[in-house]
mmCIF file of C-alpha atoms and ligand atoms in Angstrom:
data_model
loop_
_atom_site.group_PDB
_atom_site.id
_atom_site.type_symbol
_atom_site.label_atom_id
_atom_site.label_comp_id
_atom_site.label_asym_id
_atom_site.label_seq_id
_atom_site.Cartn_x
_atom_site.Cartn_y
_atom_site.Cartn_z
ATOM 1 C CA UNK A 1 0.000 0.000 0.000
ATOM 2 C CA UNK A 2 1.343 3.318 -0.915
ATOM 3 C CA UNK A 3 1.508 6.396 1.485
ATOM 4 C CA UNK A 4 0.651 9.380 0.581
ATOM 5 C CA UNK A 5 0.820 12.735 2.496
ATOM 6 C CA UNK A 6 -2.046 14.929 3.142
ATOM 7 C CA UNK A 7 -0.464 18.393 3.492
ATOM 8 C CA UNK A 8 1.043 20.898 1.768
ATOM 9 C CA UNK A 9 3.331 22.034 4.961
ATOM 10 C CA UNK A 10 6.991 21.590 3.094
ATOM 11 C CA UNK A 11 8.734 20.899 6.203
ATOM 12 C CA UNK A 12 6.285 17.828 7.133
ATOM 13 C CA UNK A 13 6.429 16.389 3.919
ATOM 14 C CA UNK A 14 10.403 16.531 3.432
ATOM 15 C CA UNK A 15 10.774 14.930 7.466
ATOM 16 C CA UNK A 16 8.162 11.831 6.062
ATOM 17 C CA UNK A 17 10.363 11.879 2.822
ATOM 18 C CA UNK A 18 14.109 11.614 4.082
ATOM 19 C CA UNK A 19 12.519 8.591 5.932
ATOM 20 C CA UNK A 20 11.262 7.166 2.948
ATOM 21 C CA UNK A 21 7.655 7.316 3.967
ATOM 22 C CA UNK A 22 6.260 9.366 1.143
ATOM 23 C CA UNK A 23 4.991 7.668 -2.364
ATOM 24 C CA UNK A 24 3.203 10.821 -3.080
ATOM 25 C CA UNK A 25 1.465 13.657 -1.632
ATOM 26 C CA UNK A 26 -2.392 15.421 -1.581
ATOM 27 C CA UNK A 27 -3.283 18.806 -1.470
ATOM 28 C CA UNK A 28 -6.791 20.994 -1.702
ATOM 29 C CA UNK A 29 -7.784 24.110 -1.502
ATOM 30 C CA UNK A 30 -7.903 23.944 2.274
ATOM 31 C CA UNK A 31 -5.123 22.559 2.858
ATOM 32 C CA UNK A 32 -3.368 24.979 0.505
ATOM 33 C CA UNK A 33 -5.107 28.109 2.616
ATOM 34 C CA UNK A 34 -3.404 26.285 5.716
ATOM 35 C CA UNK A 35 -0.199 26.422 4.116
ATOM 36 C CA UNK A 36 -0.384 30.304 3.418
ATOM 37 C CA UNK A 37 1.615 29.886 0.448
ATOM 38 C CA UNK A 38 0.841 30.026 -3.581
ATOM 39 C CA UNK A 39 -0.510 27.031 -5.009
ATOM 40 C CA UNK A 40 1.980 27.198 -7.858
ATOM 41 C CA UNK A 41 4.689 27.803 -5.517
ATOM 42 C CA UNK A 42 4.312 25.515 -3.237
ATOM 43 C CA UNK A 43 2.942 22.791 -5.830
ATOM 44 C CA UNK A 44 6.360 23.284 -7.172
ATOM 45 C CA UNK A 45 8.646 23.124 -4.434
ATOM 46 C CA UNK A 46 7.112 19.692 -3.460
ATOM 47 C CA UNK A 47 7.478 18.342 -6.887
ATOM 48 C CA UNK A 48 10.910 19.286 -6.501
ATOM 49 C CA UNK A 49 11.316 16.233 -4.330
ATOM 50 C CA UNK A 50 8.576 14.236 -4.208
ATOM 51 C CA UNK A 51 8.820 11.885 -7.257
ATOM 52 C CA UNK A 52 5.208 10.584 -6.670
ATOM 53 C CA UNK A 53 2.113 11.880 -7.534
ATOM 54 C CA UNK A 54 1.232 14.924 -6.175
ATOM 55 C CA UNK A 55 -2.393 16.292 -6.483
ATOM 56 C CA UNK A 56 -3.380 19.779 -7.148
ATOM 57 C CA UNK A 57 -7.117 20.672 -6.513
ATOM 58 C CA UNK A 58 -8.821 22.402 -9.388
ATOM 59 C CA UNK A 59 -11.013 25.199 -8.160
ATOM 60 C CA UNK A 60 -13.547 25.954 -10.881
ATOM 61 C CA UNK A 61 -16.717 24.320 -11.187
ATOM 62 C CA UNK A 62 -17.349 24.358 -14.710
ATOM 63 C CA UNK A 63 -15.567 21.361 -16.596
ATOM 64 C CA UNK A 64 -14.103 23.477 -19.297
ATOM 65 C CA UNK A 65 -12.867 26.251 -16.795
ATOM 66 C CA UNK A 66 -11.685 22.880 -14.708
ATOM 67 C CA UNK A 67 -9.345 21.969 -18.053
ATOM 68 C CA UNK A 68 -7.456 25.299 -18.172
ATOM 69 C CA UNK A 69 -7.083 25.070 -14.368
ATOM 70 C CA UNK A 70 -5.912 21.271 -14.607
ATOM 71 C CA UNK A 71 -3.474 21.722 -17.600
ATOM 72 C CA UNK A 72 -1.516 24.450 -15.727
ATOM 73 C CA UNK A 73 -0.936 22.491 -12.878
ATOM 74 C CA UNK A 74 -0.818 19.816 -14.896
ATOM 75 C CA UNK A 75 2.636 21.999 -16.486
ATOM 76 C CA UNK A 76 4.169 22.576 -12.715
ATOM 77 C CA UNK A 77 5.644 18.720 -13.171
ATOM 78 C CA UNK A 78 5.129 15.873 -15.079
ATOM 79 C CA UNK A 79 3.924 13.803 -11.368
ATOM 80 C CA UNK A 80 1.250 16.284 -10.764
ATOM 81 C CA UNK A 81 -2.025 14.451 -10.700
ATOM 82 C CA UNK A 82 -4.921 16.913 -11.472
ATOM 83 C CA UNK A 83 -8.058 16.523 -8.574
ATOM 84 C CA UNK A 84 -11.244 17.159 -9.743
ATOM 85 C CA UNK A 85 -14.511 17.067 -7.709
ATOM 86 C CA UNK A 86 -16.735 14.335 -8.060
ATOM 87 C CA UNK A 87 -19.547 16.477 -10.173
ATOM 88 C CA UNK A 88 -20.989 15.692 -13.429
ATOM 89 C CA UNK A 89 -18.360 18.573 -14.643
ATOM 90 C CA UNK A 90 -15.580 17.137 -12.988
ATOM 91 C CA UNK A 91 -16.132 13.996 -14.808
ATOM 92 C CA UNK A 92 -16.281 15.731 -17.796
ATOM 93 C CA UNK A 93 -12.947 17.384 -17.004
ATOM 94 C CA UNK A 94 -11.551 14.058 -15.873
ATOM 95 C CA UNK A 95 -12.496 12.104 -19.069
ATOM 96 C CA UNK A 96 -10.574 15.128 -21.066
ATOM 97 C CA UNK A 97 -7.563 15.413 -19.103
ATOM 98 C CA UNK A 98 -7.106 11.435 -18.542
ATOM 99 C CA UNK A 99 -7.800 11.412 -22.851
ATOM 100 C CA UNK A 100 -4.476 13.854 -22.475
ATOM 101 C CA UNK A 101 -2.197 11.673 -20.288
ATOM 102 C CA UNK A 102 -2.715 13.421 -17.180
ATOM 103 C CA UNK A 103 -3.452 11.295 -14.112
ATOM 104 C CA UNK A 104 -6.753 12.934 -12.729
ATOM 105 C CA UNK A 105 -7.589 12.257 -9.141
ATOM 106 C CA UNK A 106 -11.453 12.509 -8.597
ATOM 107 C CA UNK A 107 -12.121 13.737 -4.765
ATOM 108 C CA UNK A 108 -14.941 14.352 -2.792
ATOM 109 C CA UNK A 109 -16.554 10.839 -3.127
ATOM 110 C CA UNK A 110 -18.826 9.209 -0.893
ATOM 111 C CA UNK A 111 -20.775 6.412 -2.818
ATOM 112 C CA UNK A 112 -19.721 3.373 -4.755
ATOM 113 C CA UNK A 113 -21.728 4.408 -7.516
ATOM 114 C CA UNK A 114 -19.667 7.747 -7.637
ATOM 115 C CA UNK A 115 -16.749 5.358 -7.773
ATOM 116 C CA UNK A 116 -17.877 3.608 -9.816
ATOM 117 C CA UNK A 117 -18.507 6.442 -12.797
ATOM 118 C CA UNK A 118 -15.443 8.192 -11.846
ATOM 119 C CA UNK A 119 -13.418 4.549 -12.924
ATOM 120 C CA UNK A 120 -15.462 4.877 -16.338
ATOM 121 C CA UNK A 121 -14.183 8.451 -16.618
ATOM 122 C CA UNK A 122 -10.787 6.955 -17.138
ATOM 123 C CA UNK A 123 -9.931 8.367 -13.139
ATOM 124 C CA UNK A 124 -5.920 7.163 -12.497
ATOM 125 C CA UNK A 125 -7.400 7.367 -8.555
ATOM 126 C CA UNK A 126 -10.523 8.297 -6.599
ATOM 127 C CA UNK A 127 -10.928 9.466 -3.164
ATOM 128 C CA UNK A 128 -13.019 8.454 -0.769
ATOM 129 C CA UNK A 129 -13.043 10.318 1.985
ATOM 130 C CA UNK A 130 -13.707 8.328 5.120
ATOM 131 C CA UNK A 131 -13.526 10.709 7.954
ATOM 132 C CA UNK A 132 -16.112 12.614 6.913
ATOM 133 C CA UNK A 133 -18.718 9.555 6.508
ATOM 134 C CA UNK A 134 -17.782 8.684 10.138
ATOM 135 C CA UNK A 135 -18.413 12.379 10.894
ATOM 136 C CA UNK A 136 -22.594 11.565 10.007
ATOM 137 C CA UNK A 137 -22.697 8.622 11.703
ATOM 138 C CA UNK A 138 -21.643 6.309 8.148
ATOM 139 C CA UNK A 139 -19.125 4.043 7.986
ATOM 140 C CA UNK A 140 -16.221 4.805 5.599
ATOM 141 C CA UNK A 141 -14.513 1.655 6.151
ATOM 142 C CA UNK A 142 -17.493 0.150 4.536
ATOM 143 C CA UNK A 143 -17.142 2.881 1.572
ATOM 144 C CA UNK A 144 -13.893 1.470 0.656
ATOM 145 C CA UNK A 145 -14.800 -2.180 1.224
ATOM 146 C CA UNK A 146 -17.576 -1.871 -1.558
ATOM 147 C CA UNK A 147 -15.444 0.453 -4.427
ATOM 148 C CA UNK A 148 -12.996 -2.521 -3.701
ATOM 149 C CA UNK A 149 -15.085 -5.110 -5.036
ATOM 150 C CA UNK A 150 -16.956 -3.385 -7.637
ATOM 151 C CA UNK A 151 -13.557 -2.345 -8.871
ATOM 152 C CA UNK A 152 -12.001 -6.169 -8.812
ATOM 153 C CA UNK A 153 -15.358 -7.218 -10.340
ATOM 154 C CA UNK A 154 -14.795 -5.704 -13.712
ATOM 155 C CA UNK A 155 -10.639 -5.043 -13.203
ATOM 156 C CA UNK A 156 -11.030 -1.065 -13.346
ATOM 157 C CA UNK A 157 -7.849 0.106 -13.184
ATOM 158 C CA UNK A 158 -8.628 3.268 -11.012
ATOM 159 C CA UNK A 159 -6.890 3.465 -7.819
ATOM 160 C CA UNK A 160 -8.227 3.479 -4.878
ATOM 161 C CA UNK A 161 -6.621 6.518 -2.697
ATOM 162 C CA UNK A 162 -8.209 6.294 0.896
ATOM 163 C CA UNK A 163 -8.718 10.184 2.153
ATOM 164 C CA UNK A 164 -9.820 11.829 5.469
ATOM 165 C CA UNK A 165 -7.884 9.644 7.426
ATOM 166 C CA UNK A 166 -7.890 10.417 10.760
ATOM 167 C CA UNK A 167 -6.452 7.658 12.782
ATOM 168 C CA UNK A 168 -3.712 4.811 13.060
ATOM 169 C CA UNK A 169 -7.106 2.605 12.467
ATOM 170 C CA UNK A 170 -8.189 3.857 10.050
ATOM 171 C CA UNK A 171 -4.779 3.131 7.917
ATOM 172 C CA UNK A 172 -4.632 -0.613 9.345
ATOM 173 C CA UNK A 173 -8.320 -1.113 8.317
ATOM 174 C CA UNK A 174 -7.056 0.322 4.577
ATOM 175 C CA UNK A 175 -4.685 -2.084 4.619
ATOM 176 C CA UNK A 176 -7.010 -5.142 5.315
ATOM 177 C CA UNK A 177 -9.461 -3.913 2.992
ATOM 178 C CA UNK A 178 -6.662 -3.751 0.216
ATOM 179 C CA UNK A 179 -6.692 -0.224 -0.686
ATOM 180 C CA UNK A 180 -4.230 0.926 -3.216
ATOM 181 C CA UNK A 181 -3.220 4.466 -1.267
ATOM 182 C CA UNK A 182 -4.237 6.052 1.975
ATOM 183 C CA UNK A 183 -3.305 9.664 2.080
ATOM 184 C CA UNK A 184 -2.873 10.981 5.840
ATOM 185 C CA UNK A 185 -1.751 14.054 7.941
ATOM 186 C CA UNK A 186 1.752 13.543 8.938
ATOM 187 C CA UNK A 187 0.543 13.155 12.392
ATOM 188 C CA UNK A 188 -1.468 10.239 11.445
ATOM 189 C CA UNK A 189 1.597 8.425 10.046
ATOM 190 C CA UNK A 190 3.607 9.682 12.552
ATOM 191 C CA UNK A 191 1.225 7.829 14.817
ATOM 192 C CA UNK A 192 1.861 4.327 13.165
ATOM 193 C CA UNK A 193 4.869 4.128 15.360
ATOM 194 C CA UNK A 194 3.623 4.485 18.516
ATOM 195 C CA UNK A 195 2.535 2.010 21.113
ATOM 196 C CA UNK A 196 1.721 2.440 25.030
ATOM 197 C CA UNK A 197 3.530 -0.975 25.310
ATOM 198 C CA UNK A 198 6.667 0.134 23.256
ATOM 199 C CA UNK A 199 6.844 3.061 25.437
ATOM 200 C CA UNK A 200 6.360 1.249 28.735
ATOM 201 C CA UNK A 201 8.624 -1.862 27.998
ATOM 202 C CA UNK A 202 11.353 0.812 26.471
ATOM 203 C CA UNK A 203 11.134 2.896 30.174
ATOM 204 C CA UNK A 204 11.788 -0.429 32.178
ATOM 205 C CA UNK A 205 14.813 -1.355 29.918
ATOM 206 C CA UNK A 206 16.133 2.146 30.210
ATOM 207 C CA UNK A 207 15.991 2.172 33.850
ATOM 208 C CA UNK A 208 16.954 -1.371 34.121
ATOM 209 C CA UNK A 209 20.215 -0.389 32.086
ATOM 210 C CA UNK A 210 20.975 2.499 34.031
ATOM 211 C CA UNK A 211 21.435 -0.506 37.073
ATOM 212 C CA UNK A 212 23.617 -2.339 35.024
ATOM 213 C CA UNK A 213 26.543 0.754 35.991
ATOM 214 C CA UNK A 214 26.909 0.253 32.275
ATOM 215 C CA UNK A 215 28.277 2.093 28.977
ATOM 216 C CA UNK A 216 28.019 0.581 25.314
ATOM 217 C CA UNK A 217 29.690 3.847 23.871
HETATM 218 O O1 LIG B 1 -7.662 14.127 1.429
HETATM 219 C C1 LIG B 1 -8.840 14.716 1.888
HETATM 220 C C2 LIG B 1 -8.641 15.215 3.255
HETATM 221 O O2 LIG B 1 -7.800 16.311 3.274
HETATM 222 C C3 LIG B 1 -9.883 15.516 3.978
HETATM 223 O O3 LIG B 1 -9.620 15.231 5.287
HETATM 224 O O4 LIG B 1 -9.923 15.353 7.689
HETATM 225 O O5 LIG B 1 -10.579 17.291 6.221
HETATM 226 O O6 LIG B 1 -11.930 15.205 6.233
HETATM 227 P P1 LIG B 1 -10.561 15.808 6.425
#
């Protein structure tokens, strides 16, 4: 399963990267505004190390106002992947862009039949957005369960890029499930790591060690 990170904070992404965590990297519009920088800018500087996809959120919501807004991000790097939303415009943009050679990322889905139409708009991934179904009392784990079978049904070759990831959990259950990509907060990653147990058997062995009167180095 590839990771992808869900940020456009620089600093985060190039930590995740040096450790060889990052396989790509998301972005949209709020995540930009967090960032306080240009889209182009910053779009840039991440494709200046990040050799993965990285997604840049069209803003427009008219498909052919979505095209000129895809093909120059499209012209930042040859890894951006253009997001479009999950509208009947979007998939008009996708269909044109994919037709072009550009991987499209459809976002903003929440249904396996909006999966499922965004695969037959020639989408390289789609994004279903988990947190956000938990947020109403859905499940999003179930979300990705189904788009996974309808999509090994009938081989689409779309892949599935779990979003709105808020928890370790939530990137195990991915996992399971077989989902292509999970894109998560660096926190969330960062959180992969970390076990009460590792802690508490690692504060024993420290203390233990310091009985020992003992030096390695
Ligand atoms: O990739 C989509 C993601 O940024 C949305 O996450 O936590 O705002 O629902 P969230």
């Amino acid at each position: 399963m590839k990771f992808f990170i869900d940020t456009a904070d620089v600093d985060a992404i190039r930590e995740l990267h040096d450790l060889g965590m990052v396989d790509g990297v998301t972005t949209n519009p709020s995540l930009i505004l967090k960032s306080g920088r240009d889209i182009i800018e910053v779009t840039r500087e991440i494709c200046s190390f990040v050799k993965g996809p990285v997604s840049a959120e069209v803003v427009s919501l008219k498909a052919d106002e979505m095209l000129a807004e895809g093909r120059k991000l499209a012209a930042i790097a040859p890894n951006i992947a253009v997001k479009v939303p999950l509208t009947w415009d979007g998939l008009k943009a996708c269909k044109v862009l994919s037709g072009e050679g550009f991987m499209v990322n459809v976002t903003l889905c929440f249904s396996a039949n909006q999966a499922l139409i965004a695969a037959k708009a020639g989408a390289t991934f789609i994004s279903p957005f988990i947190g956000r179904l938990d947020d109403i009392n859905l499940d999003g784990l179930d979300l990705i369960g189904d788009i996974r079978t309808i999509y090994d049904n009938y081989d689409f070759k779309t892949q599935i890029l779990a979003a709105s990831i808020r928890t370790a959990n939530h990137v195990k259950d991915c996992a399971m499930i077989g989902a292509d990509v999970i894109t998560a907060p660096p926190n969330v990653i960062k959180a992969l790591a970390s076990h009460v147990l590792t802690d508490k058997g690692l504060d024993q062995f420290t203390k233990d060690w310091a009985k020992t009167g003992q030096k390695i180095l």
